[in-house]
Amino acid sequence: RQRQMCIRDSLKDDLHQTARALQDAYNNLENVVDPDLIDCYIYELNSVQMRYKFLLASIKKMELSQ
């Protein structure tokens, strides 16, 4: 049980870091004009969004199993 709480807390920390990375990716995308950088930030944004969804689903699954 203690191990699950530690894992859940770690996932929540990762989720908060990912939320900050998501905001950074949005900010970067809004501030570029070079087409190559726009593509780069779009890929980064998609990647971070997928990570956020994965972490959120993992936390919800863990909380439901308790």
mmCIF file with all atom_site columns, C-alpha atoms in Angstrom:
data_model
loop_
_atom_site.group_PDB
_atom_site.id
_atom_site.type_symbol
_atom_site.label_atom_id
_atom_site.label_alt_id
_atom_site.label_comp_id
_atom_site.label_asym_id
_atom_site.label_entity_id
_atom_site.label_seq_id
_atom_site.pdbx_PDB_ins_code
_atom_site.Cartn_x
_atom_site.Cartn_y
_atom_site.Cartn_z
_atom_site.occupancy
_atom_site.B_iso_or_equiv
_atom_site.pdbx_formal_charge
_atom_site.auth_seq_id
_atom_site.auth_comp_id
_atom_site.auth_asym_id
_atom_site.auth_atom_id
_atom_site.pdbx_PDB_model_num
ATOM 1  C CA . ARG A 1 1  ? 0.000  0.000  0.000   1.00 0.00 ? 1  ARG A CA 1
ATOM 2  C CA . GLN A 1 2  ? 2.817  2.395  0.905   1.00 0.00 ? 2  GLN A CA 1
ATOM 3  C CA . ARG A 1 3  ? 4.556  1.505  -2.360  1.00 0.00 ? 3  ARG A CA 1
ATOM 4  C CA . GLN A 1 4  ? 1.409  2.354  -4.350  1.00 0.00 ? 4  GLN A CA 1
ATOM 5  C CA . MET A 1 5  ? 1.173  5.734  -2.619  1.00 0.00 ? 5  MET A CA 1
ATOM 6  C CA . CYS A 1 6  ? 4.802  6.440  -3.471  1.00 0.00 ? 6  CYS A CA 1
ATOM 7  C CA . ILE A 1 7  ? 4.240  5.478  -7.114  1.00 0.00 ? 7  ILE A CA 1
ATOM 8  C CA . ARG A 1 8  ? 1.072  7.582  -7.272  1.00 0.00 ? 8  ARG A CA 1
ATOM 9  C CA . ASP A 1 9  ? 2.894  10.590 -5.804  1.00 0.00 ? 9  ASP A CA 1
ATOM 10 C CA . SER A 1 10 ? 5.669  10.122 -8.344  1.00 0.00 ? 10 SER A CA 1
ATOM 11 C CA . LEU A 1 11 ? 3.119  9.977  -11.165 1.00 0.00 ? 11 LEU A CA 1
ATOM 12 C CA . LYS A 1 12 ? 1.485  13.157 -9.875  1.00 0.00 ? 12 LYS A CA 1
ATOM 13 C CA . ASP A 1 13 ? 4.868  14.904 -9.806  1.00 0.00 ? 13 ASP A CA 1
ATOM 14 C CA . ASP A 1 14 ? 5.470  13.760 -13.385 1.00 0.00 ? 14 ASP A CA 1
ATOM 15 C CA . LEU A 1 15 ? 2.013  15.030 -14.334 1.00 0.00 ? 15 LEU A CA 1
ATOM 16 C CA . HIS A 1 16 ? 2.769  18.492 -12.908 1.00 0.00 ? 16 HIS A CA 1
ATOM 17 C CA . GLN A 1 17 ? 6.116  18.614 -14.728 1.00 0.00 ? 17 GLN A CA 1
ATOM 18 C CA . THR A 1 18 ? 4.384  17.543 -17.929 1.00 0.00 ? 18 THR A CA 1
ATOM 19 C CA . ALA A 1 19 ? 1.744  20.243 -17.481 1.00 0.00 ? 19 ALA A CA 1
ATOM 20 C CA . ARG A 1 20 ? 4.543  22.823 -17.261 1.00 0.00 ? 20 ARG A CA 1
ATOM 21 C CA . ALA A 1 21 ? 6.199  21.327 -20.348 1.00 0.00 ? 21 ALA A CA 1
ATOM 22 C CA . LEU A 1 22 ? 2.861  21.515 -22.152 1.00 0.00 ? 22 LEU A CA 1
ATOM 23 C CA . GLN A 1 23 ? 2.518  25.204 -21.296 1.00 0.00 ? 23 GLN A CA 1
ATOM 24 C CA . ASP A 1 24 ? 6.097  25.806 -22.451 1.00 0.00 ? 24 ASP A CA 1
ATOM 25 C CA . ALA A 1 25 ? 5.392  24.052 -25.749 1.00 0.00 ? 25 ALA A CA 1
ATOM 26 C CA . TYR A 1 26 ? 2.293  26.207 -26.320 1.00 0.00 ? 26 TYR A CA 1
ATOM 27 C CA . ASN A 1 27 ? 4.278  29.354 -25.505 1.00 0.00 ? 27 ASN A CA 1
ATOM 28 C CA . ASN A 1 28 ? 7.102  28.351 -27.828 1.00 0.00 ? 28 ASN A CA 1
ATOM 29 C CA . LEU A 1 29 ? 4.676  27.578 -30.641 1.00 0.00 ? 29 LEU A CA 1
ATOM 30 C CA . GLU A 1 30 ? 3.036  30.985 -30.269 1.00 0.00 ? 30 GLU A CA 1
ATOM 31 C CA . ASN A 1 31 ? 6.372  32.791 -30.523 1.00 0.00 ? 31 ASN A CA 1
ATOM 32 C CA . VAL A 1 32 ? 7.996  31.257 -33.595 1.00 0.00 ? 32 VAL A CA 1
ATOM 33 C CA . VAL A 1 33 ? 7.711  32.173 -37.250 1.00 0.00 ? 33 VAL A CA 1
ATOM 34 C CA . ASP A 1 34 ? 10.255 29.827 -38.849 1.00 0.00 ? 34 ASP A CA 1
ATOM 35 C CA . PRO A 1 35 ? 8.382  26.931 -40.543 1.00 0.00 ? 35 PRO A CA 1
ATOM 36 C CA . ASP A 1 36 ? 10.902 24.345 -39.314 1.00 0.00 ? 36 ASP A CA 1
ATOM 37 C CA . LEU A 1 37 ? 10.534 25.505 -35.727 1.00 0.00 ? 37 LEU A CA 1
ATOM 38 C CA . ILE A 1 38 ? 6.752  25.540 -36.057 1.00 0.00 ? 38 ILE A CA 1
ATOM 39 C CA . ASP A 1 39 ? 6.879  21.882 -37.116 1.00 0.00 ? 39 ASP A CA 1
ATOM 40 C CA . CYS A 1 40 ? 9.264  21.115 -34.269 1.00 0.00 ? 40 CYS A CA 1
ATOM 41 C CA . TYR A 1 41 ? 6.978  22.643 -31.654 1.00 0.00 ? 41 TYR A CA 1
ATOM 42 C CA . ILE A 1 42 ? 3.913  20.946 -33.112 1.00 0.00 ? 42 ILE A CA 1
ATOM 43 C CA . TYR A 1 43 ? 5.639  17.575 -32.722 1.00 0.00 ? 43 TYR A CA 1
ATOM 44 C CA . GLU A 1 44 ? 6.767  18.512 -29.227 1.00 0.00 ? 44 GLU A CA 1
ATOM 45 C CA . LEU A 1 45 ? 3.255  19.621 -28.316 1.00 0.00 ? 45 LEU A CA 1
ATOM 46 C CA . ASN A 1 46 ? 1.736  16.371 -29.582 1.00 0.00 ? 46 ASN A CA 1
ATOM 47 C CA . SER A 1 47 ? 4.322  14.340 -27.692 1.00 0.00 ? 47 SER A CA 1
ATOM 48 C CA . VAL A 1 48 ? 3.772  16.176 -24.423 1.00 0.00 ? 48 VAL A CA 1
ATOM 49 C CA . GLN A 1 49 ? -0.019 15.919 -24.809 1.00 0.00 ? 49 GLN A CA 1
ATOM 50 C CA . MET A 1 50 ? 0.242  12.160 -25.240 1.00 0.00 ? 50 MET A CA 1
ATOM 51 C CA . ARG A 1 51 ? 2.477  11.886 -22.153 1.00 0.00 ? 51 ARG A CA 1
ATOM 52 C CA . TYR A 1 52 ? 0.010  14.002 -20.144 1.00 0.00 ? 52 TYR A CA 1
ATOM 53 C CA . LYS A 1 53 ? -2.927 11.798 -21.168 1.00 0.00 ? 53 LYS A CA 1
ATOM 54 C CA . PHE A 1 54 ? -0.956 8.652  -20.318 1.00 0.00 ? 54 PHE A CA 1
ATOM 55 C CA . LEU A 1 55 ? 0.016  9.930  -16.868 1.00 0.00 ? 55 LEU A CA 1
ATOM 56 C CA . LEU A 1 56 ? -3.517 11.118 -16.137 1.00 0.00 ? 56 LEU A CA 1
ATOM 57 C CA . ALA A 1 57 ? -4.971 7.740  -17.133 1.00 0.00 ? 57 ALA A CA 1
ATOM 58 C CA . SER A 1 58 ? -2.355 5.929  -15.035 1.00 0.00 ? 58 SER A CA 1
ATOM 59 C CA . ILE A 1 59 ? -3.185 7.992  -11.962 1.00 0.00 ? 59 ILE A CA 1
ATOM 60 C CA . LYS A 1 60 ? -6.923 7.460  -12.417 1.00 0.00 ? 60 LYS A CA 1
ATOM 61 C CA . LYS A 1 61 ? -6.432 3.711  -12.881 1.00 0.00 ? 61 LYS A CA 1
ATOM 62 C CA . MET A 1 62 ? -4.295 3.530  -9.745  1.00 0.00 ? 62 MET A CA 1
ATOM 63 C CA . GLU A 1 63 ? -6.831 5.489  -7.700  1.00 0.00 ? 63 GLU A CA 1
ATOM 64 C CA . LEU A 1 64 ? -9.690 3.279  -8.892  1.00 0.00 ? 64 LEU A CA 1
ATOM 65 C CA . SER A 1 65 ? -7.832 0.125  -7.944  1.00 0.00 ? 65 SER A CA 1
ATOM 66 C CA . GLN A 1 66 ? -7.465 1.217  -4.321  1.00 0.00 ? 66 GLN A CA 1
#
